[in-house]
Short mmCIF file of C-alpha atoms and ligand atoms in Angstrom, two decimals:
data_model
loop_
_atom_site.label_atom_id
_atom_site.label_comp_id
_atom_site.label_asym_id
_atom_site.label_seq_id
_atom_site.Cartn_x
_atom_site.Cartn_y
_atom_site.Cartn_z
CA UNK V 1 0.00 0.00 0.00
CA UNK V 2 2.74 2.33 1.41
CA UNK V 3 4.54 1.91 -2.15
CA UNK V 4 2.68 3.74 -4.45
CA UNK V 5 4.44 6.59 -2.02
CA UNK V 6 7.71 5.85 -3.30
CA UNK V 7 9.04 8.38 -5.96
CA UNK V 8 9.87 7.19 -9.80
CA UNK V 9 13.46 8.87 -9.28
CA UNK V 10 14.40 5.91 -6.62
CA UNK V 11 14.28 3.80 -9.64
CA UNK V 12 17.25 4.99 -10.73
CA UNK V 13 19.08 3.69 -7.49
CA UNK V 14 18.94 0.05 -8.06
CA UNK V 15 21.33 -1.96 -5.80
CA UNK V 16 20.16 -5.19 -6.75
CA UNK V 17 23.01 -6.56 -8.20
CA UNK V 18 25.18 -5.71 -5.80
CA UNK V 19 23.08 -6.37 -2.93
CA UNK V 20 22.65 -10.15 -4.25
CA UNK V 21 26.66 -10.49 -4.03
CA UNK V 22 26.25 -9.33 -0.57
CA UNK V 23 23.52 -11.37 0.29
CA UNK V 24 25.48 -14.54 -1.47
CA UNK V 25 28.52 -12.99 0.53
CA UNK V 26 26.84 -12.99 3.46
CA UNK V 27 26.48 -17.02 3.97
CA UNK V 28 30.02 -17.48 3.67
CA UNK V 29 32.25 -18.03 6.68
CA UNK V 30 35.61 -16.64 6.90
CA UNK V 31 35.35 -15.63 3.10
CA UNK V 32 38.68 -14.25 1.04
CA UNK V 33 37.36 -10.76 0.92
CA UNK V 34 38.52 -8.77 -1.97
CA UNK V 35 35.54 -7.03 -2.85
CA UNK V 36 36.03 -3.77 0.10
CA UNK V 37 36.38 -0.49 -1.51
CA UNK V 38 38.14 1.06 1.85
CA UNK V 39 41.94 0.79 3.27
CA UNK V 40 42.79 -1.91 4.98
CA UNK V 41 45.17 0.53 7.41
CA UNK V 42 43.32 2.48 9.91
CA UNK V 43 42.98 6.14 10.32
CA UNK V 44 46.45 7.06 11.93
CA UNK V 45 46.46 7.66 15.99
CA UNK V 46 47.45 11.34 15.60
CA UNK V 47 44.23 11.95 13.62
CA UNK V 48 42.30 10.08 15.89
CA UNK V 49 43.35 12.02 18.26
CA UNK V 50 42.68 15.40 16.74
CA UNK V 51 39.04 13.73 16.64
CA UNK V 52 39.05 13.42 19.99
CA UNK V 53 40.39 16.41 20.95
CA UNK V 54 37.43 17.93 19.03
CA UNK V 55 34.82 16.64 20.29
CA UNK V 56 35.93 17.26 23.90
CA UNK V 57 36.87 20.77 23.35
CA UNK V 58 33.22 21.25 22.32
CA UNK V 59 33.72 21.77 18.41
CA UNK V 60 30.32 19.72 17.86
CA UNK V 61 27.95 22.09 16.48
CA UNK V 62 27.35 23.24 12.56
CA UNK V 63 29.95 24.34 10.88
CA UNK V 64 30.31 27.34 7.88
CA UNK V 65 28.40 25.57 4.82
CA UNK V 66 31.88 25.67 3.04
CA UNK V 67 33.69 24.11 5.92
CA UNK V 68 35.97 25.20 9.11
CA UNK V 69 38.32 28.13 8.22
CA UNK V 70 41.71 26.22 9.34
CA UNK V 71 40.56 23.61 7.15
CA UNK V 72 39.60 25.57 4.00
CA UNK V 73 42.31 27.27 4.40
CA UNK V 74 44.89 24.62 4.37
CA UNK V 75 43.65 23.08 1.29
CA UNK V 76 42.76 26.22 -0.41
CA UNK V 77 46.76 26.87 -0.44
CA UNK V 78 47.80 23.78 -1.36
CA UNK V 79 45.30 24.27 -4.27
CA UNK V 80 46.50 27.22 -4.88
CA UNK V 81 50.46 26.51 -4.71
CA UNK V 82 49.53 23.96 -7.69
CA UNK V 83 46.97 25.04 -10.32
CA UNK V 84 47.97 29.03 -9.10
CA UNK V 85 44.38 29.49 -10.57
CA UNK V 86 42.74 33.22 -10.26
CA UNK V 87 39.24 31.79 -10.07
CA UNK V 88 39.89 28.88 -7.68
CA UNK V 89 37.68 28.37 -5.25
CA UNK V 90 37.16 25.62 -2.50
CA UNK V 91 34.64 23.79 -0.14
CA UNK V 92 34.62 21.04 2.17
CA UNK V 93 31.72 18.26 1.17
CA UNK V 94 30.42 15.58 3.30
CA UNK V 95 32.67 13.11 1.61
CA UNK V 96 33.53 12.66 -1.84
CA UNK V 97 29.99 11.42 -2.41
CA UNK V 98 28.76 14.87 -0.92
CA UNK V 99 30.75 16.41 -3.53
CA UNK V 100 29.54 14.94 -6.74
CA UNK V 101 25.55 15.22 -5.65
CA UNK V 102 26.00 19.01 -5.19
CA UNK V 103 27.85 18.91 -8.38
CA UNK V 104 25.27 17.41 -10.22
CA UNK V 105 22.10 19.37 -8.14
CA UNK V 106 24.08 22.80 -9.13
CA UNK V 107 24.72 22.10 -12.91
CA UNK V 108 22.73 19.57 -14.50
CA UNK V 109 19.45 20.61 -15.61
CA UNK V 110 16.87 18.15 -16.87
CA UNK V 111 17.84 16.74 -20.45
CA UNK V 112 21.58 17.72 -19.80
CA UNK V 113 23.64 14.81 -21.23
CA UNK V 114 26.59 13.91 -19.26
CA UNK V 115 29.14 11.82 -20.74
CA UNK V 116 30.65 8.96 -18.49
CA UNK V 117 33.54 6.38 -19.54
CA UNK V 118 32.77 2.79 -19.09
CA UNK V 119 33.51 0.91 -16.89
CA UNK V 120 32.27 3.77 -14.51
CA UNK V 121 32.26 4.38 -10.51
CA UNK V 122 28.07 2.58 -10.26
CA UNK V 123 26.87 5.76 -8.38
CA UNK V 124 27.41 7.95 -11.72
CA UNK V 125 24.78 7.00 -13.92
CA UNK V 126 21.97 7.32 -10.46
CA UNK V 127 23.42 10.64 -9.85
CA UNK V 128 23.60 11.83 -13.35
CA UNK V 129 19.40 10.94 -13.42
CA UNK V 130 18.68 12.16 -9.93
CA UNK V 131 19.03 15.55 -11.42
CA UNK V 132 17.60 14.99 -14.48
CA UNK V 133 20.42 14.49 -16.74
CA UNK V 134 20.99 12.00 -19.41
CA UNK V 135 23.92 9.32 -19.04
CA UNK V 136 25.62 8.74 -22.33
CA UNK V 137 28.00 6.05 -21.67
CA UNK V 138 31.22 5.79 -24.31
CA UNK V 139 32.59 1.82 -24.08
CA UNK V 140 36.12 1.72 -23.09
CA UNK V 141 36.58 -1.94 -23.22
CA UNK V 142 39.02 -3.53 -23.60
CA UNK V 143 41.95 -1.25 -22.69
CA UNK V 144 39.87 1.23 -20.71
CA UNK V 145 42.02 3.89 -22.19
CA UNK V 146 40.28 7.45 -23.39
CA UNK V 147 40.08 7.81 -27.01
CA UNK V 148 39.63 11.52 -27.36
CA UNK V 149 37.83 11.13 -30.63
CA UNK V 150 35.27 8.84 -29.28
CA UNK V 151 34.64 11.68 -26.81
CA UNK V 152 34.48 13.86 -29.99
CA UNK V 153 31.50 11.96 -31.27
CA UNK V 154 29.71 11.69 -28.08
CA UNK V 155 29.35 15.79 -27.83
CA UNK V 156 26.02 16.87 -28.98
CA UNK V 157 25.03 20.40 -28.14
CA UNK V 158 22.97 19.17 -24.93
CA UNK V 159 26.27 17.82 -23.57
CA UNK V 160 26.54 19.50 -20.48
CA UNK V 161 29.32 17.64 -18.67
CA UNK V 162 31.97 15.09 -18.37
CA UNK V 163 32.86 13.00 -14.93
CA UNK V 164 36.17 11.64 -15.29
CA UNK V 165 37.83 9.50 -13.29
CA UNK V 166 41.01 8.65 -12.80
CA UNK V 167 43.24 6.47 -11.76
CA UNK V 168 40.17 4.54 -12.25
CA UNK V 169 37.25 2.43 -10.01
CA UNK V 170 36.90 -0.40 -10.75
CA UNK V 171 39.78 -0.65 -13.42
CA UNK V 172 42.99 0.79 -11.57
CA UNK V 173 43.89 2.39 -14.71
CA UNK V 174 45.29 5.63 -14.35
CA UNK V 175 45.19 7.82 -17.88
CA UNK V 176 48.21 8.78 -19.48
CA UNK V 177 49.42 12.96 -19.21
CA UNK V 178 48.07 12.63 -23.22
CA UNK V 179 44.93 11.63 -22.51
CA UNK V 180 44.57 13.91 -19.72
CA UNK V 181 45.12 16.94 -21.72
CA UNK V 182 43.62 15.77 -24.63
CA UNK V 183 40.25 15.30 -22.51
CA UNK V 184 40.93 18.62 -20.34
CA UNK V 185 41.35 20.67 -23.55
CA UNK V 186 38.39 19.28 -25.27
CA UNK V 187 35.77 20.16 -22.78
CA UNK V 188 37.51 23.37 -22.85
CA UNK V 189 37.61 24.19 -26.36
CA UNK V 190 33.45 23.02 -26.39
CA UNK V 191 32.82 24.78 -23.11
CA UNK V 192 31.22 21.62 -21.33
CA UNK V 193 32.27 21.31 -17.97
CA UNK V 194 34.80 18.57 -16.69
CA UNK V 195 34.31 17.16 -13.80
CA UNK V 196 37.10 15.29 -12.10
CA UNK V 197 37.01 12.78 -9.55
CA UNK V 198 40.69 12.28 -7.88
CA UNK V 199 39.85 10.29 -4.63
CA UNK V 200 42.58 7.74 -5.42
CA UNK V 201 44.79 10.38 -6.55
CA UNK V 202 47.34 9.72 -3.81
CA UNK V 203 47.12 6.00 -5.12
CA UNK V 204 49.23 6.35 -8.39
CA UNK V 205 52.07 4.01 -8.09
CA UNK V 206 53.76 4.66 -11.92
CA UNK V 207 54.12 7.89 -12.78
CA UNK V 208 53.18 10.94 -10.74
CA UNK V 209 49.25 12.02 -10.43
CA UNK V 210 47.95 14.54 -13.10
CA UNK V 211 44.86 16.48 -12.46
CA UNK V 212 42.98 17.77 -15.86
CA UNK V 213 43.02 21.29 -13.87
CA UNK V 214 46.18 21.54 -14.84
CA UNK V 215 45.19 22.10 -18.64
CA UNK V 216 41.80 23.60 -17.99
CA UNK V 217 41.41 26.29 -15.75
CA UNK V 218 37.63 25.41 -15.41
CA UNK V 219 37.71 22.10 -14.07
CA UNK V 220 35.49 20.68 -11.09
CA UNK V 221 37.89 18.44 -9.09
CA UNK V 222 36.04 16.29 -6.29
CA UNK V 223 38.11 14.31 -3.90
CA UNK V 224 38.38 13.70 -0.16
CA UNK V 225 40.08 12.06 2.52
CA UNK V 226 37.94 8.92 3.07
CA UNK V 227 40.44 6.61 0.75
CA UNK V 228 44.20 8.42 1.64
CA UNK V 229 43.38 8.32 5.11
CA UNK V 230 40.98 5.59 5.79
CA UNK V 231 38.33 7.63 6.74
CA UNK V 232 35.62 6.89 4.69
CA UNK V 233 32.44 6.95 7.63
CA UNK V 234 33.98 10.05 8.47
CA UNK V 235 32.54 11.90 5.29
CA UNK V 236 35.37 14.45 4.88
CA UNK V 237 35.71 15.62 1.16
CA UNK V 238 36.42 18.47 -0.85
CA UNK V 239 35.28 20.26 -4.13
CA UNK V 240 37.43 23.14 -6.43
CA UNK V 241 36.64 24.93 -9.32
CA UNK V 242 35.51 28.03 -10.71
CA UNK V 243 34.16 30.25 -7.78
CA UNK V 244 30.42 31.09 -9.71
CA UNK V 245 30.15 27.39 -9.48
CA UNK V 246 31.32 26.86 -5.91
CA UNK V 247 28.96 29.72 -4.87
CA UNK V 248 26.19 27.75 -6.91
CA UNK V 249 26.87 24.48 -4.97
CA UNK V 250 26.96 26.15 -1.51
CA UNK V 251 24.07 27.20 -1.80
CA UNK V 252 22.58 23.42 -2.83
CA UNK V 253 25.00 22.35 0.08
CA UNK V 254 23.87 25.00 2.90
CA UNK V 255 19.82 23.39 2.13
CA UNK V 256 20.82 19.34 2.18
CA UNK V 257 23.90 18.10 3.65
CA UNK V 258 24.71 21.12 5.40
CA UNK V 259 28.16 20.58 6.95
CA UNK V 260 30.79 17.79 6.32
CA UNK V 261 31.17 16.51 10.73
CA UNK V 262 32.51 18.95 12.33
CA UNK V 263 34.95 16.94 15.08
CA UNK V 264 36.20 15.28 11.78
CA UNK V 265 37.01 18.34 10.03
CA UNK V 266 39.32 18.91 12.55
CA UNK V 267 40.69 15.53 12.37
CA UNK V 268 41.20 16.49 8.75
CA UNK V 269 43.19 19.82 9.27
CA UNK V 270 45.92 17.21 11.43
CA UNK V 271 45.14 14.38 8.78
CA UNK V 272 46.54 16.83 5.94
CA UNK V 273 50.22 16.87 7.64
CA UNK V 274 50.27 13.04 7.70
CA UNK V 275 53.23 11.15 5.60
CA UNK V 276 51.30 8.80 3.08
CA UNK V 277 54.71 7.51 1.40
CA UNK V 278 54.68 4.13 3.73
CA UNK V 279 51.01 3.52 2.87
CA UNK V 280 51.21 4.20 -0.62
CA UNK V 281 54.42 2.10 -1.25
CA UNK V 282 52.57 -0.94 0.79
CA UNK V 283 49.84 -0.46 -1.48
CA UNK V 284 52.35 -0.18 -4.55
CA UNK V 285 53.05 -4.05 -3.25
CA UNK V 286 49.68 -5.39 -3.26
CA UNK V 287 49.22 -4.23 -6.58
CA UNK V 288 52.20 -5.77 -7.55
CA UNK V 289 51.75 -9.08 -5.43
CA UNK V 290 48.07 -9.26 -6.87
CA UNK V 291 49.04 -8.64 -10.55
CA UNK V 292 52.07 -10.78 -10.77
CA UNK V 293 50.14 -13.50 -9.30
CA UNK V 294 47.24 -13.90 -11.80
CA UNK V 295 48.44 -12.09 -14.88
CA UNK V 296 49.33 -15.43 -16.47
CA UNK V 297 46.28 -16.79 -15.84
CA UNK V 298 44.08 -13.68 -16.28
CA UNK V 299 43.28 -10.99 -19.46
CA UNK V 300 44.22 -7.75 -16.70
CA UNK V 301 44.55 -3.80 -18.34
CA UNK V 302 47.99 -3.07 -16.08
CA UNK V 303 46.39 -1.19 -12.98
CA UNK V 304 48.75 1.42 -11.98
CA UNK V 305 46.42 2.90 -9.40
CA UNK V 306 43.93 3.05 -7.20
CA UNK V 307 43.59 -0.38 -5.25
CA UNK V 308 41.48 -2.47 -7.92
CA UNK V 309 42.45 -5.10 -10.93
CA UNK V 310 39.72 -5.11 -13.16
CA UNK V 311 40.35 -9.12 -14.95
CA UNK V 312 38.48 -10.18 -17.90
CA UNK V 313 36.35 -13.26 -16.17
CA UNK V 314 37.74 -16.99 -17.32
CA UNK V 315 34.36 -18.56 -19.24
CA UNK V 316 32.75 -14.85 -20.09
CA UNK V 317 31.21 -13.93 -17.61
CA UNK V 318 31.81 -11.63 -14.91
CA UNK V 319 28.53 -13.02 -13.18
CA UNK V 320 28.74 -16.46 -12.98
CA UNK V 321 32.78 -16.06 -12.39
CA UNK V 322 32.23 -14.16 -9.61
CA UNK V 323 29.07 -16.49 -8.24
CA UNK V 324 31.66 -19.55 -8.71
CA UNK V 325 34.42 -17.69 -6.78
CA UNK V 326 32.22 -17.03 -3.96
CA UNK V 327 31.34 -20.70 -3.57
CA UNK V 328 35.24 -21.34 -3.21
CA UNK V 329 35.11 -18.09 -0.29
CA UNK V 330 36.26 -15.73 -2.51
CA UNK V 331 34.49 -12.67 -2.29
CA UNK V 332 35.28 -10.03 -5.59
CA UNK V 333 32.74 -7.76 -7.40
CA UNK V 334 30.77 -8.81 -10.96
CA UNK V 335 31.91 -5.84 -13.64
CA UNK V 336 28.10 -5.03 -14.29
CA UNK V 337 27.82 -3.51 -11.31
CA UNK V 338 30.05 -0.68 -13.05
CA UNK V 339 29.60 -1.59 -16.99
CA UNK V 340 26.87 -2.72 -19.34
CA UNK V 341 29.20 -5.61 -20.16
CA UNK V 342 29.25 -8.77 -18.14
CA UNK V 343 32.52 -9.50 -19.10
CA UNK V 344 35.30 -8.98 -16.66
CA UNK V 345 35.15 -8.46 -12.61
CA UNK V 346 36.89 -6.31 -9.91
CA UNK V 347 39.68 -7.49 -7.26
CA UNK V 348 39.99 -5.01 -4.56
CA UNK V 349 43.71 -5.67 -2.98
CA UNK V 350 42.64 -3.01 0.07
CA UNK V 351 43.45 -6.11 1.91
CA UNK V 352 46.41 -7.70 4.13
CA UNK V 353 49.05 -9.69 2.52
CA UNK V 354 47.67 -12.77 4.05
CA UNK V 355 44.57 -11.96 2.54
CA UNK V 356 46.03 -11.40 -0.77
CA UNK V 357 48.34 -14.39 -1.09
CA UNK V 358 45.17 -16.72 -0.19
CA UNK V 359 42.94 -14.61 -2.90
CA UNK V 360 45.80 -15.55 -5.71
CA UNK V 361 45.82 -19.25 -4.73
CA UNK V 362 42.56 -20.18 -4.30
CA UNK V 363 41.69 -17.78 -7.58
CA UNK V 364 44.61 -19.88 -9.25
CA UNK V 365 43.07 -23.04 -8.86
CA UNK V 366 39.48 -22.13 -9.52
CA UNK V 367 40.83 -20.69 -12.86
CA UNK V 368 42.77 -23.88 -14.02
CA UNK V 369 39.29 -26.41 -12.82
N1 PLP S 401 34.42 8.31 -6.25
C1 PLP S 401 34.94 7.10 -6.48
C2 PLP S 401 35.58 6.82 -7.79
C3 PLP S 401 34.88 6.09 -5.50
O1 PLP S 401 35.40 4.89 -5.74
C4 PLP S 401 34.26 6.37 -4.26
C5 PLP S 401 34.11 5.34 -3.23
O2 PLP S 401 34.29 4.16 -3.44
C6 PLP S 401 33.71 7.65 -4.07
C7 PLP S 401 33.81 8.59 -5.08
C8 PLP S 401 33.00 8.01 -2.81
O3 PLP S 401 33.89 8.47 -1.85
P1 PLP S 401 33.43 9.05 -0.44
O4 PLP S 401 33.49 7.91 0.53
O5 PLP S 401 34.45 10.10 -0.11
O6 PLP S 401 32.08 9.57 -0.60
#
């Protein structure tokens, strides 16, 4: 009875393929997980402490809508030190999540398209619709590398935006400085607005990060803390970009999420000093631990960052693959959760080394029955 309540725009949110992983998950004892998007570290003690602190001192209430000053601040200069944009402007979201929503509330008017790259992050296309927009999906199977002319084609003049994002969930492809620029400059040249999501930014083992803002000026970087410092239920994020479009998504952030948590924001401002060169260089291990082990066996696109290999599934099918691997107590994510494809699948390594080295031999012999 109730249901005839519920709003057509929920059935854009449909979670039933990766709840039925969960739920298939979710019988299994002492299962091999590799399907966590989140650190396996935890958030370090100093930060904890800052939490702490916080909350004792009394720093509980709402915060500015754009964030504490100390906090803004902070990453407002290291913004600044290097883009050394005029028009930069910065606010803290609740998470990266936060972020993108606001993004998409503050530009995307109904019948906007919005160009994504598949394989995609799965809450793109949802978000994309929740304001009204139009998903147009460009395949980048099998290499998951950006062909700037395919991008080319996709522009129509209702293309409103691009979400890029790189290095990549679920592939762990990070795009070359090439295709960076290539992409930054287009969307500048056809004044459609890029949208760049860096969470795993500090996750880019190869060759050193590079944000499209470099190349265009305009660019609407989201990010956060929740994946470079473990903190992901601690919804700390930020967003930068032109300031007429900051203002526009305070002002869609001031009437729903309000504040990123305002203990944690602290936390933040003493996260920011944090060393990440021990975490990242454990992670640079996993990646290589993972890869080396099953890239004889496996079809993998070389995953440079993030913490995800994105295989092409043994038999065709990401599905029944993954379904398989779970009866065996391995726990990894079917691609069409992010992809219109049910072809390949995703191995998160956010996991210990024990962890990993029982993933690659009980994925080994499941591969060769
Ligand atoms: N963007 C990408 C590509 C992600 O993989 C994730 C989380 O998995 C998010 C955004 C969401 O991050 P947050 O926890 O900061 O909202």
């Amino acid at each position: 009875m109730v249901d005839r309540w519920i709003s057509k725009r929920t059935e854009h949110f449909d979670s039933s393929g990766i709840r039925r992983v969960f739920d298939l998950a979710a019988k299994i004892e002492n299962p091999i997980n590799l399907s966590i998007g989140q650190p396996d570290f935890d958030v370090s003690d100093r930060t904890k402490e800052a939490a702490y602190r916080a909350i004792r001192e009394g720093k509980n209430g709402y915060t500015l809508t754009q964030g504490i000053p100390p906090l803004k601040t902070k990453l407002q200069k290291k913004v600044d030190d290097e883009f050394n944009h005029d028009d930069r402007e910065l606010f803290i979201s609740s998470g990266t999540s936060g972020g993108l929503t606001v993004a998409m509330l503050s530009l995307i008017d109904p019948g906007d398209e919005v160009i994504l790259f598949d394989p995609y992050f799965l809450v793109y296309p949802s978000i994309v619709r929740l304001a009204g927009g139009v998903p147009i999906i460009i395949d980048t199977h099998p290499d998951f590398r950006i062909d700037i002319n395919d991008v080319q084609e996709a522009i129509t003049d209702k293309t409103k935006a691009i979400i890029f994002n790189n290095p990549s969930n679920p592939t762990g492809v990070v795009a070359t400085e090439e295709e960076v620029r290539g992409l930054a400059n287009l969307a500048k040249e056809k004044g459609i607005v890029l949208i760049s999501d860096e969470i795993y930014s500090d996750f880019c083992f190869d060759a050193p990060f590079v944000s499209p803002a470099k190349y265009n000026d305009q660019t609407i970087v989201v990010t956060g803390l929740s994946k470079s410092h473990a903190m992901t239920g601690w919804r700390v994020g930020f967003v930068h970009g032109p300031k007429a479009l900051i203002d526009a998504m305070l002002r869609i952030q001031q009437y729903t999420f309000v504040c990123a948590p305002q203990p944690l924001q602290w936390a933040a401002v003493e996260g920011l000093d944090e060393d990440l060169t021990d975490h990242i260089h454990a992670y640079q291990k996993k990646r290589d631990l993972i890869y080396n082990g099953l890239s004889d066996l496996l079809e993998i696109a070389r995953p440079c960052g993030a913490f995800y290999i994105y295989p092409k599934a043994p038999g065709g099918s990401g599905i029944a693959f993954v379904e398989k691997a779970i009866k065996n107590k391995i726990l990894t994510i079917p691609g069409t959760i992010f992809s219109k494809h049910d072809s390949h699948f995703r191995i998160s390594y956010a996991a210990s080394n024990e962890t990993l080295e029982q993933g690659i031999e009980s994925l080994r012999k499941l591969i060769k029955s």
